[in-house]
Coordinates of C-alpha atoms in Angstrom, one line a residue:
Chain A
M25 CA 96.9 94.6 91.9
V26 CA 93.3 95.7 91.7
E27 CA 91.4 95.9 88.4
I28 CA 88.2 97.9 87.8
R29 CA 85.9 98.0 84.8
W30 CA 83.4 100.8 84.4
H31 CA 80.3 100.4 82.3
G32 CA 78.4 103.4 81.1
R33 CA 76.8 105.0 78.1
G34 CA 78.6 107.6 76.0
G35 CA 78.3 111.0 77.9
Q36 CA 77.7 109.6 81.4
G37 CA 81.3 110.0 82.3
A38 CA 82.7 106.5 82.7
K39 CA 86.0 107.6 81.2
T40 CA 86.1 110.7 83.4
A41 CA 85.4 108.6 86.5
A42 CA 88.3 106.3 85.6
I43 CA 90.7 109.2 85.1
L44 CA 89.6 111.0 88.2
F45 CA 90.1 107.9 90.3
G46 CA 93.5 107.4 88.7
E47 CA 94.6 110.9 89.5
V48 CA 93.5 110.6 93.1
A49 CA 95.3 107.4 93.5
V50 CA 98.5 108.9 92.1
S51 CA 98.4 111.7 94.6
Y52 CA 98.7 108.9 97.2
G53 CA 101.8 107.6 95.4
K54 CA 100.0 104.6 94.0
Y55 CA 100.8 103.2 90.5
I56 CA 97.7 103.3 88.3
Q57 CA 96.4 103.0 84.8
A58 CA 93.2 104.5 83.5
F59 CA 92.1 103.9 80.0
P60 CA 88.9 103.9 78.0
E61 CA 87.9 101.4 75.4
Y62 CA 87.9 103.0 72.0
G63 CA 85.2 101.9 69.6
P64 CA 82.7 103.9 67.7
E65 CA 82.0 106.8 70.1
R66 CA 78.4 107.9 70.2
R67 CA 76.3 109.5 73.0
G68 CA 74.2 106.9 74.6
A69 CA 76.1 103.9 73.2
P70 CA 77.6 101.4 75.7
V71 CA 81.2 102.3 76.7
R72 CA 83.7 100.8 79.0
A73 CA 86.7 102.3 80.9
F74 CA 89.3 100.6 83.0
N75 CA 91.5 101.2 86.0
R76 CA 94.5 99.3 87.4
L77 CA 95.8 100.1 90.9
D78 CA 98.9 98.8 92.6
D79 CA 101.6 99.7 95.1
N80 CA 104.2 98.5 92.5
P81 CA 104.8 99.6 88.9
I82 CA 102.2 98.1 86.6
L83 CA 103.7 96.3 83.6
L84 CA 100.6 94.9 82.0
H85 CA 99.4 96.6 78.9
S86 CA 96.6 94.3 77.9
P87 CA 92.8 94.7 78.4
I88 CA 91.2 93.8 81.7
D89 CA 89.2 90.6 81.3
E90 CA 88.8 89.5 84.9
P91 CA 88.2 92.6 87.0
D92 CA 88.0 92.7 90.8
V93 CA 85.4 95.5 90.7
V94 CA 82.7 96.4 88.1
V95 CA 81.0 99.7 88.3
V96 CA 77.8 100.2 86.4
L97 CA 76.7 103.8 85.6
D98 CA 73.5 102.7 83.9
Q99 CA 71.2 99.9 85.2
S100 CA 69.9 99.3 81.7
L101 CA 73.4 98.0 80.7
I102 CA 73.4 95.1 83.2
E103 CA 72.2 92.5 80.8
P104 CA 73.0 93.8 77.3
A105 CA 76.6 94.8 78.3
K106 CA 77.2 91.5 80.2
V107 CA 78.6 93.5 83.1
V108 CA 79.1 90.5 85.3
E109 CA 81.2 88.7 82.7
G110 CA 84.7 87.9 83.9
L111 CA 84.1 89.5 87.3
K112 CA 86.0 87.6 89.9
E113 CA 84.0 85.2 92.1
D114 CA 84.6 87.4 95.2
G115 CA 84.4 90.5 93.1
I116 CA 82.3 93.6 93.8
L117 CA 79.5 94.8 91.6
L118 CA 78.6 98.4 92.2
I119 CA 75.4 99.6 90.4
N120 CA 73.7 102.9 90.0
T121 CA 70.1 102.0 90.8
P122 CA 67.3 102.9 93.3
D123 CA 67.0 99.2 94.0
Q124 CA 68.4 97.3 96.9
P125 CA 71.2 94.8 96.3
A126 CA 68.9 91.8 97.0
E127 CA 66.4 93.1 94.4
V128 CA 69.1 93.5 91.8
R129 CA 70.4 90.0 92.5
K130 CA 67.0 88.5 92.1
K131 CA 66.0 90.5 89.0
Y132 CA 69.1 89.8 87.0
K133 CA 69.8 86.3 88.5
I134 CA 73.3 87.2 89.6
K135 CA 75.1 84.3 91.5
G136 CA 78.0 84.9 93.9
K137 CA 79.9 88.3 93.8
K138 CA 79.2 91.1 96.3
I139 CA 76.5 93.6 95.2
S140 CA 76.4 97.2 96.3
T141 CA 73.9 99.8 95.1
V142 CA 73.4 103.5 95.3
D143 CA 71.0 105.9 93.5
A144 CA 73.8 107.9 91.9
S145 CA 71.4 109.4 89.3
K146 CA 69.1 110.8 91.9
I147 CA 72.0 112.1 94.0
S148 CA 73.6 113.9 91.1
K149 CA 70.3 115.5 90.1
E150 CA 69.7 116.8 93.6
T151 CA 73.3 118.0 94.2
I152 CA 74.7 118.9 90.8
G153 CA 71.5 119.7 89.1
K154 CA 71.8 117.1 86.3
E155 CA 72.2 113.4 85.8
L156 CA 75.9 112.8 86.1
P157 CA 76.3 109.5 88.1
N158 CA 80.1 109.3 87.8
T159 CA 81.1 111.5 90.7
P160 CA 78.8 110.0 93.3
L161 CA 79.8 106.5 92.2
L162 CA 83.4 107.4 93.0
G163 CA 82.3 108.2 96.6
A164 CA 80.5 104.9 96.8
L165 CA 83.4 103.0 95.3
V166 CA 85.8 104.4 97.9
K167 CA 83.4 103.5 100.7
I168 CA 83.0 99.8 99.7
T169 CA 86.6 99.2 98.6
R170 CA 88.6 101.5 100.9
F171 CA 91.2 101.9 98.1
V172 CA 92.0 105.4 99.3
E173 CA 91.0 107.5 102.4
F174 CA 87.7 109.2 101.7
D175 CA 88.6 112.6 103.4
R176 CA 91.8 112.8 101.5
M177 CA 90.1 112.0 98.2
V178 CA 87.6 114.8 98.8
K179 CA 90.5 117.2 99.4
D180 CA 92.2 116.0 96.2
L181 CA 89.1 116.1 94.1
K182 CA 88.4 119.7 95.2
I183 CA 91.7 120.6 93.6
Q184 CA 90.8 118.6 90.4
F185 CA 87.3 120.1 90.2
K186 CA 88.6 123.6 90.6
K187 CA 90.6 123.1 87.4
K188 CA 88.0 121.1 85.6
F189 CA 85.1 123.5 86.4
R190 CA 87.3 126.6 86.1
G191 CA 86.4 127.8 89.6
N192 CA 82.6 127.5 89.2
E193 CA 81.8 127.2 92.9
K194 CA 78.3 125.8 92.4
L195 CA 79.6 122.9 90.3
I196 CA 82.5 122.2 92.6
K197 CA 80.2 122.2 95.7
G198 CA 77.6 120.1 94.0
N199 CA 80.1 117.5 92.9
I200 CA 81.6 117.3 96.4
N201 CA 78.1 117.0 98.0
S202 CA 77.3 114.2 95.5
L203 CA 80.5 112.3 96.6
E204 CA 79.6 112.6 100.3
R205 CA 76.0 111.6 99.9
A206 CA 76.8 108.5 97.8
Y207 CA 79.5 107.6 100.4
K208 CA 76.8 107.6 103.1
E209 CA 73.9 106.1 101.0
V210 CA 75.6 103.2 99.3
V211 CA 74.1 99.9 100.4
S212 CA 75.9 96.6 100.4
E213 CA 74.7 93.1 101.0
Chain B
M28 CA 110.7 114.5 91.4
P29 CA 107.0 115.5 91.0
L30 CA 104.6 112.7 90.5
K31 CA 101.9 113.2 87.8
A32 CA 99.2 111.2 86.2
L33 CA 99.6 111.6 82.5
T34 CA 98.7 109.8 79.3
G35 CA 101.3 109.0 76.6
N36 CA 100.1 112.0 74.6
E37 CA 100.1 114.3 77.5
S38 CA 103.6 113.2 78.5
M39 CA 104.9 113.9 75.0
A40 CA 103.3 117.4 75.0
E41 CA 104.7 118.0 78.5
A42 CA 108.2 117.0 77.3
M43 CA 107.8 119.3 74.3
R44 CA 106.8 122.2 76.6
Q45 CA 109.8 121.6 78.8
I46 CA 112.1 121.4 75.8
N47 CA 110.5 124.7 74.5
P48 CA 111.5 124.3 70.9
D49 CA 111.9 127.3 68.6
V50 CA 109.5 125.9 65.9
V51 CA 106.7 123.2 65.9
A52 CA 105.0 122.6 62.6
A53 CA 102.3 119.9 62.9
Y54 CA 99.0 118.6 61.6
P55 CA 96.7 116.6 63.9
I56 CA 95.8 113.0 63.3
T57 CA 94.3 110.3 65.5
P58 CA 95.8 109.1 67.9
A59 CA 98.4 111.8 67.9
T60 CA 95.9 114.7 67.8
E61 CA 96.2 115.5 71.5
V62 CA 100.0 116.0 71.3
V63 CA 99.5 118.8 68.8
Q64 CA 96.3 120.1 70.5
I65 CA 97.8 120.3 74.0
F66 CA 101.1 121.8 72.7
S67 CA 99.2 124.4 70.7
S68 CA 97.4 125.4 73.9
F69 CA 100.8 125.8 75.6
V70 CA 101.6 128.2 72.7
A71 CA 98.3 130.1 73.1
D72 CA 98.8 130.4 76.8
G73 CA 102.3 131.8 76.4
L74 CA 103.9 128.9 78.3
V75 CA 106.5 128.3 75.5
D76 CA 108.4 130.6 73.1
T77 CA 107.6 128.4 70.2
E78 CA 106.5 129.6 66.7
F79 CA 103.7 127.2 66.0
V80 CA 103.1 126.6 62.3
A81 CA 99.6 125.3 61.6
V82 CA 99.9 123.6 58.2
E83 CA 97.5 121.9 55.8
S84 CA 99.1 118.5 55.7
E85 CA 101.8 116.3 57.2
H86 CA 103.9 116.7 54.1
S87 CA 103.8 120.5 54.7
A88 CA 104.5 119.9 58.4
M89 CA 107.7 118.1 57.8
S90 CA 108.7 120.5 55.0
A91 CA 108.2 123.5 57.4
C92 CA 110.3 121.6 60.0
V93 CA 113.1 121.1 57.4
G94 CA 113.0 124.8 56.6
A95 CA 113.1 125.9 60.2
A96 CA 115.8 123.4 61.1
A97 CA 117.9 124.5 58.2
A98 CA 117.6 128.1 59.5
G99 CA 119.2 126.8 62.8
A100 CA 116.0 126.4 64.9
R101 CA 115.3 123.6 67.5
V102 CA 112.4 121.9 65.8
M103 CA 109.8 119.3 66.9
T104 CA 106.6 117.8 65.5
S105 CA 104.2 114.9 66.1
T106 CA 102.2 112.6 63.9
A107 CA 100.9 109.0 63.4
S108 CA 100.0 106.5 60.7
Q109 CA 98.9 108.1 57.4
G110 CA 100.5 111.3 58.7
L111 CA 103.9 109.7 58.9
A112 CA 103.3 108.0 55.5
L113 CA 102.5 111.4 54.0
M114 CA 105.7 112.8 55.5
H115 CA 107.7 110.0 54.0
E116 CA 109.3 111.9 51.2
V117 CA 110.4 114.7 53.4
L118 CA 111.7 112.4 56.2
Y119 CA 114.6 111.5 53.8
V120 CA 115.2 115.2 53.2
A121 CA 115.5 116.0 56.9
A122 CA 117.9 113.0 57.4
G123 CA 120.0 113.8 54.2
L124 CA 120.4 117.4 55.3
R125 CA 121.4 116.2 58.8
L126 CA 118.7 118.2 60.5
P127 CA 118.1 117.1 64.1
I128 CA 114.3 117.3 64.2
V129 CA 112.5 115.3 66.9
L130 CA 109.2 113.7 65.9
C131 CA 106.7 112.3 68.5
E132 CA 105.2 109.4 66.6
I133 CA 102.1 107.5 67.9
N134 CA 102.2 104.0 66.4
R135 CA 99.1 103.3 64.4
S136 CA 98.2 100.9 61.6
L137 CA 98.1 102.0 57.9
S138 CA 95.1 101.9 55.5
A139 CA 93.6 99.9 53.9
P140 CA 91.4 98.7 55.5
I141 CA 90.9 101.9 57.6
N142 CA 91.9 101.4 61.2
I143 CA 92.9 103.9 63.9
H144 CA 94.5 101.4 66.4
C145 CA 98.0 100.4 67.2
D146 CA 100.6 98.5 65.3
H147 CA 104.1 99.4 64.2
S148 CA 103.5 99.4 60.4
D149 CA 103.8 103.2 60.2
T150 CA 107.1 103.5 62.0
M151 CA 108.6 100.4 60.3
G152 CA 107.6 101.9 56.9
S153 CA 110.1 104.7 57.7
R154 CA 112.9 102.5 59.0
D155 CA 115.2 103.2 56.0
A156 CA 114.6 107.0 56.0
G157 CA 117.7 107.7 58.1
W158 CA 116.0 108.6 61.3
I159 CA 116.9 107.4 64.8
Q160 CA 113.9 105.3 66.1
I161 CA 113.2 104.8 69.8
F162 CA 110.3 102.7 71.1
S163 CA 108.6 103.2 74.5
E164 CA 107.2 100.5 76.9
N165 CA 105.1 102.8 79.0
V166 CA 104.3 106.5 79.6
Q167 CA 107.4 107.1 81.8
E168 CA 109.6 105.9 79.0
T169 CA 107.6 107.9 76.4
Y170 CA 108.4 111.1 78.3
D171 CA 112.0 110.2 79.1
N172 CA 112.7 109.2 75.5
V173 CA 111.4 112.5 74.0
I174 CA 113.8 114.4 76.2
Q175 CA 116.7 112.1 75.4
A176 CA 115.9 112.2 71.7
M177 CA 116.4 115.9 71.5
K178 CA 119.9 115.6 72.8
I179 CA 120.7 112.5 70.8
A180 CA 119.5 114.2 67.6
E181 CA 121.4 117.4 68.2
S182 CA 124.6 115.7 69.2
S183 CA 124.6 113.3 66.3
R184 CA 122.9 115.7 63.8
I185 CA 120.4 113.0 62.9
P186 CA 116.7 113.4 63.2
A187 CA 115.0 111.2 65.8
L188 CA 111.6 109.7 66.0
V189 CA 110.2 108.6 69.4
T190 CA 107.3 106.2 69.3
T191 CA 104.6 105.3 71.8
D192 CA 101.8 102.8 71.1
G193 CA 98.6 104.3 69.8
F194 CA 95.7 104.2 72.4
I195 CA 97.5 101.5 74.5
L196 CA 99.8 104.2 75.7
S197 CA 98.8 107.4 74.0
H198 CA 95.4 107.4 75.7
C199 CA 96.4 105.5 78.9
L200 CA 96.8 107.5 82.1
E201 CA 99.8 106.3 84.1
R202 CA 101.8 107.5 87.1
I203 CA 105.0 109.1 86.0
E204 CA 107.8 111.1 87.5
V205 CA 108.4 114.4 85.6
L206 CA 111.5 116.5 85.7
E207 CA 111.6 120.1 86.7
D208 CA 111.7 122.5 83.7
S209 CA 115.1 123.7 84.7
E210 CA 116.4 120.1 84.8
V211 CA 115.2 119.5 81.2
Q212 CA 116.7 122.7 80.0
S213 CA 120.1 122.1 81.7
F214 CA 120.1 118.5 80.3
I215 CA 119.4 119.4 76.7
G216 CA 121.5 122.6 76.9
E217 CA 121.5 125.5 74.4
Y218 CA 121.2 124.4 70.8
K219 CA 124.1 125.6 68.6
P220 CA 123.5 124.5 65.0
A221 CA 126.5 123.5 63.0
Y222 CA 125.2 125.5 60.1
S223 CA 122.4 128.0 59.7
L224 CA 120.8 129.6 56.6
L225 CA 120.4 132.8 58.7
D226 CA 124.1 133.1 59.4
I227 CA 124.8 135.6 56.6
E228 CA 128.5 135.9 57.6
N229 CA 128.9 132.3 56.6
P230 CA 126.6 131.7 53.6
I231 CA 125.7 128.1 52.7
T232 CA 123.7 126.3 50.1
V233 CA 121.2 123.7 51.4
G234 CA 119.9 120.8 49.3
P235 CA 121.6 121.4 45.9
L236 CA 121.7 118.9 43.1
D237 CA 124.2 116.2 43.8
L238 CA 124.6 113.7 40.9
Q239 CA 126.9 110.7 40.2
D240 CA 130.0 112.6 41.2
Y241 CA 129.2 113.2 44.9
Y242 CA 125.8 111.8 45.9
F243 CA 127.3 108.5 46.9
E244 CA 130.0 110.1 49.1
H245 CA 127.3 112.2 50.9
K246 CA 125.1 109.1 51.5
R247 CA 128.2 107.2 52.7
Q248 CA 128.7 110.0 55.3
E249 CA 125.1 109.8 56.4
I250 CA 125.5 106.0 56.9
E251 CA 128.6 106.6 58.9
A252 CA 126.8 109.3 61.0
M253 CA 124.1 106.7 61.8
R254 CA 126.9 104.3 63.0
E255 CA 128.5 107.1 65.0
A256 CA 125.1 108.0 66.5
K257 CA 125.4 104.8 68.6
K258 CA 128.0 106.6 70.7
S259 CA 125.8 109.7 71.1
I260 CA 122.9 107.4 72.2
E261 CA 125.2 105.7 74.8
K262 CA 126.5 109.0 76.1
V263 CA 123.0 110.6 76.4
N264 CA 121.6 107.4 78.0
K265 CA 124.4 107.5 80.6
E266 CA 124.1 111.2 81.3
F267 CA 120.3 110.9 81.7
G268 CA 120.8 107.9 84.1
D269 CA 123.5 109.6 86.1
R270 CA 121.4 112.8 86.5
F271 CA 117.9 111.4 86.9
R272 CA 118.4 107.8 88.1
R273 CA 116.4 106.3 85.3
R274 CA 118.7 104.1 83.2
Y275 CA 118.2 103.4 79.5
D276 CA 120.1 101.4 76.9
F277 CA 119.7 100.2 73.3
F278 CA 117.7 97.4 74.8
E279 CA 116.7 96.0 78.2
S280 CA 117.5 92.5 79.3
Y281 CA 114.8 91.0 81.5
K282 CA 115.5 87.8 83.3
L283 CA 117.8 86.7 80.4
N284 CA 120.3 85.3 83.0
G285 CA 119.9 81.5 83.1
A286 CA 117.2 81.6 80.4
E287 CA 117.1 78.9 77.7
I288 CA 115.0 80.9 75.3
A289 CA 114.5 84.6 74.7
I290 CA 111.6 86.6 73.5
V291 CA 112.3 89.8 71.6
A292 CA 109.6 92.5 71.7
L293 CA 109.3 96.3 71.6
G294 CA 106.8 98.9 72.8
S295 CA 104.0 98.3 75.3
T296 CA 103.9 94.5 74.6
A297 CA 107.3 94.2 76.4
G298 CA 105.5 95.1 79.7
T299 CA 102.9 92.4 79.2
A300 CA 105.7 90.0 78.3
K301 CA 107.5 90.7 81.6
V302 CA 104.4 89.6 83.5
A303 CA 104.2 86.4 81.4
I304 CA 107.8 85.7 82.0
D305 CA 107.5 86.2 85.8
S306 CA 104.7 83.7 85.8
L307 CA 106.6 81.2 83.6
R308 CA 109.7 81.5 85.8
E309 CA 107.6 80.6 88.8
E310 CA 106.7 77.4 86.9
G311 CA 110.4 76.8 86.6
K312 CA 110.5 77.6 82.9
K313 CA 113.7 79.3 81.8
V314 CA 112.6 82.2 79.7
G315 CA 113.6 85.8 79.4
L316 CA 112.9 88.9 77.4
L317 CA 115.0 91.3 75.3
K318 CA 113.1 94.6 75.0
L319 CA 114.4 96.4 72.0
R320 CA 114.3 100.2 72.6
V321 CA 116.5 101.6 69.8
F322 CA 115.6 100.1 66.4
R323 CA 117.5 102.7 64.4
P324 CA 120.5 102.5 64.5
F325 CA 120.1 98.8 64.9
P326 CA 122.3 97.6 67.8
Y327 CA 123.4 94.4 66.0
E328 CA 126.8 94.0 67.8
K329 CA 125.3 94.2 71.3
L330 CA 122.3 92.1 70.2
C331 CA 124.8 89.4 69.0
E332 CA 126.6 89.4 72.3
V333 CA 123.4 88.9 74.3
L334 CA 121.4 86.6 72.1
Q335 CA 124.1 84.2 71.0
K336 CA 123.8 82.0 74.1
F337 CA 120.2 81.1 73.6
K338 CA 118.9 78.0 71.9
V339 CA 115.8 79.7 70.6
V340 CA 114.9 83.3 70.0
A341 CA 111.2 84.2 69.4
V342 CA 110.7 87.6 67.8
L343 CA 107.4 89.4 68.2
D344 CA 106.7 91.8 65.3
R345 CA 103.8 94.2 65.4
S346 CA 104.0 94.7 61.7
D347 CA 104.8 92.6 58.6
S348 CA 107.2 93.6 55.9
M349 CA 105.1 91.8 53.2
S350 CA 108.3 90.0 52.2
S351 CA 106.5 86.7 52.9
T352 CA 109.2 85.8 55.3
G353 CA 108.4 87.6 58.5
G354 CA 108.5 91.0 60.1
P355 CA 111.2 93.7 60.2
V356 CA 112.5 93.0 63.7
F357 CA 112.7 89.3 63.0
T358 CA 114.7 89.6 59.7
E359 CA 117.1 92.1 61.2
A360 CA 117.7 90.3 64.5
R361 CA 118.1 87.0 62.7
S362 CA 120.5 88.5 60.2
A363 CA 122.6 90.0 63.0
L364 CA 123.4 86.6 64.3
Y365 CA 124.0 84.9 61.0
D366 CA 127.9 84.9 61.1
L367 CA 128.1 83.2 64.4
T368 CA 129.3 79.5 64.3
T369 CA 126.7 78.5 66.9
R370 CA 123.6 80.6 66.8
P371 CA 120.1 80.4 68.1
R372 CA 117.1 79.1 66.1
F373 CA 114.8 82.0 65.3
V374 CA 111.0 82.0 65.0
N375 CA 108.7 84.9 64.3
Y376 CA 105.3 85.9 65.5
I377 CA 103.4 88.6 63.8
Y378 CA 100.8 90.0 66.3
G379 CA 98.5 92.9 67.2
L380 CA 97.9 94.3 63.7
G381 CA 95.2 97.1 63.8
G382 CA 95.1 97.0 67.6
R383 CA 94.3 93.3 68.0
E384 CA 94.9 92.7 71.7
I385 CA 97.9 90.7 73.0
T386 CA 97.6 89.1 76.4
E387 CA 99.8 87.4 78.9
S388 CA 98.6 84.0 77.7
D389 CA 99.5 84.8 74.1
I390 CA 103.0 85.4 75.2
K391 CA 103.1 82.3 77.3
K392 CA 102.1 80.3 74.3
V393 CA 105.0 81.8 72.3
A394 CA 107.4 81.0 75.2
N395 CA 106.1 77.4 75.5
E396 CA 106.5 76.8 71.8
A397 CA 110.0 78.2 71.9
L398 CA 110.9 75.9 74.8
K399 CA 109.5 73.0 72.7
I400 CA 111.7 73.9 69.7
S401 CA 114.7 74.1 72.1
K402 CA 114.0 70.5 73.2
T403 CA 113.2 69.0 69.9
G404 CA 115.1 71.2 67.5
K405 CA 112.2 71.2 65.2
I406 CA 110.5 74.3 63.8
K407 CA 107.1 73.6 62.3
E408 CA 106.5 77.1 61.0
L409 CA 109.1 79.9 60.8
V410 CA 106.5 82.7 60.8
Q411 CA 103.3 82.5 62.7
Y412 CA 100.4 84.9 63.2
L413 CA 99.4 85.3 66.8
G414 CA 95.7 85.9 67.6
V415 CA 94.4 85.9 64.1
R416 CA 91.4 83.9 62.9
E417 CA 92.4 81.6 60.1

């Protein structure tokens, strides 16, 4: 079983990313869970969302304390939200930042783990037209983890986006482009 | 069967859409709001034939449900926590009038202090109201239980309440297999009410005054109906299993064979307990789980049969009955085994109030303590509080 923890700020789409990822994985026949953490919900406040992914039924219904992957939608959360806490020793830390993995490691004194970075904010601004780092991060996540096949995910997400954006072609295309760019641009150590 | 990714709330609304009830009267409350909201969008989009009654409170919601059901309609609603508490008075009316209403209930704590998260206090507060109560471990069971509840309620003429755990399941997306609309319809069949206020050829009186002379006889019949409902539940479980290959019973036995001690749990915690038990079994510890699914009617005969062989039974309760001697599941399970000449020792753990998390290691702790009691025969404390700061 693989466990993912998403860190974002209210409004950045951490919950949506977890749900979209769960829906894609189900279309592959995987067993999944996607759930947000419910606290006081305010735009801009730190929020977390979670995914579990497995080939067998998932029985656990407890919080995820030791994830395999941590995805950070907002670099400013790295220290205050203790994003590294509980991340497995060989776990992956995927961060939305213009910095290179080595720079992030040095700046925040992160020991061990594998660090990947992608400038999801910039990509989303250039493709979708506003700062929505969640979709591009999905593309980067799939590149570094290979949980699902990228081409098929794009196909599945096109269907989801059609529903979500009520056929708005510009938004659908922008989101797909953001996925593809992040898939190409993500850098790992 | 089509695979879908649905939350507990979405799965309940989907089951309601497929059941296509005649009347839904409901008032939104966290964490059940989505059930009502999603279903009302089905109504607005013309996907169901339901008359949706938007009311001003849960008391009115259940009252409107009673009226509609007395008129012979197939009726459903949904609520949680304070909402169920506000319905309390009318729950007894629905049961006493033998109206087979189905309620999708999202387990949430009760005020005060104010808390929106999961525990079973709300549902347990209604345990004596005369409703069938079914608990769900995951989203698949939530969905399956709603569909079965409709048929159980109508065949036993007793209202049924299906619960799922607030946020833990209500807002958790999981992979589930849904049935085709036609399969659901053919399973539940057409509803033919035994009596209807609208049947002017056969006029009836509903809810008249019933004093010392007959009230007791009527209540006695209601009690008997609850006993008989066990047969309806068995029949519906079997038919559901035969048709759709997902088997349900009053409870599920998990690795109880060869176990020395048993843990009893209901709802989403049962899943986490299974993981804990798998891990303990690998360590060679003989532990198993009894997941209680149907709490009303209480399956005490079957429980006796299964639990009598254990040395220790540890009951997990997600609510307290404020009796000062443990939670509702504990007192009822323990009482069920009282008449046996050799019976297990029982201990109780109150846990998870107001959404306090429960983990695999919490459950391992319970199992290890039960194993210790089994060895020493000594119980230090009958009722303990798991994961609380004291």
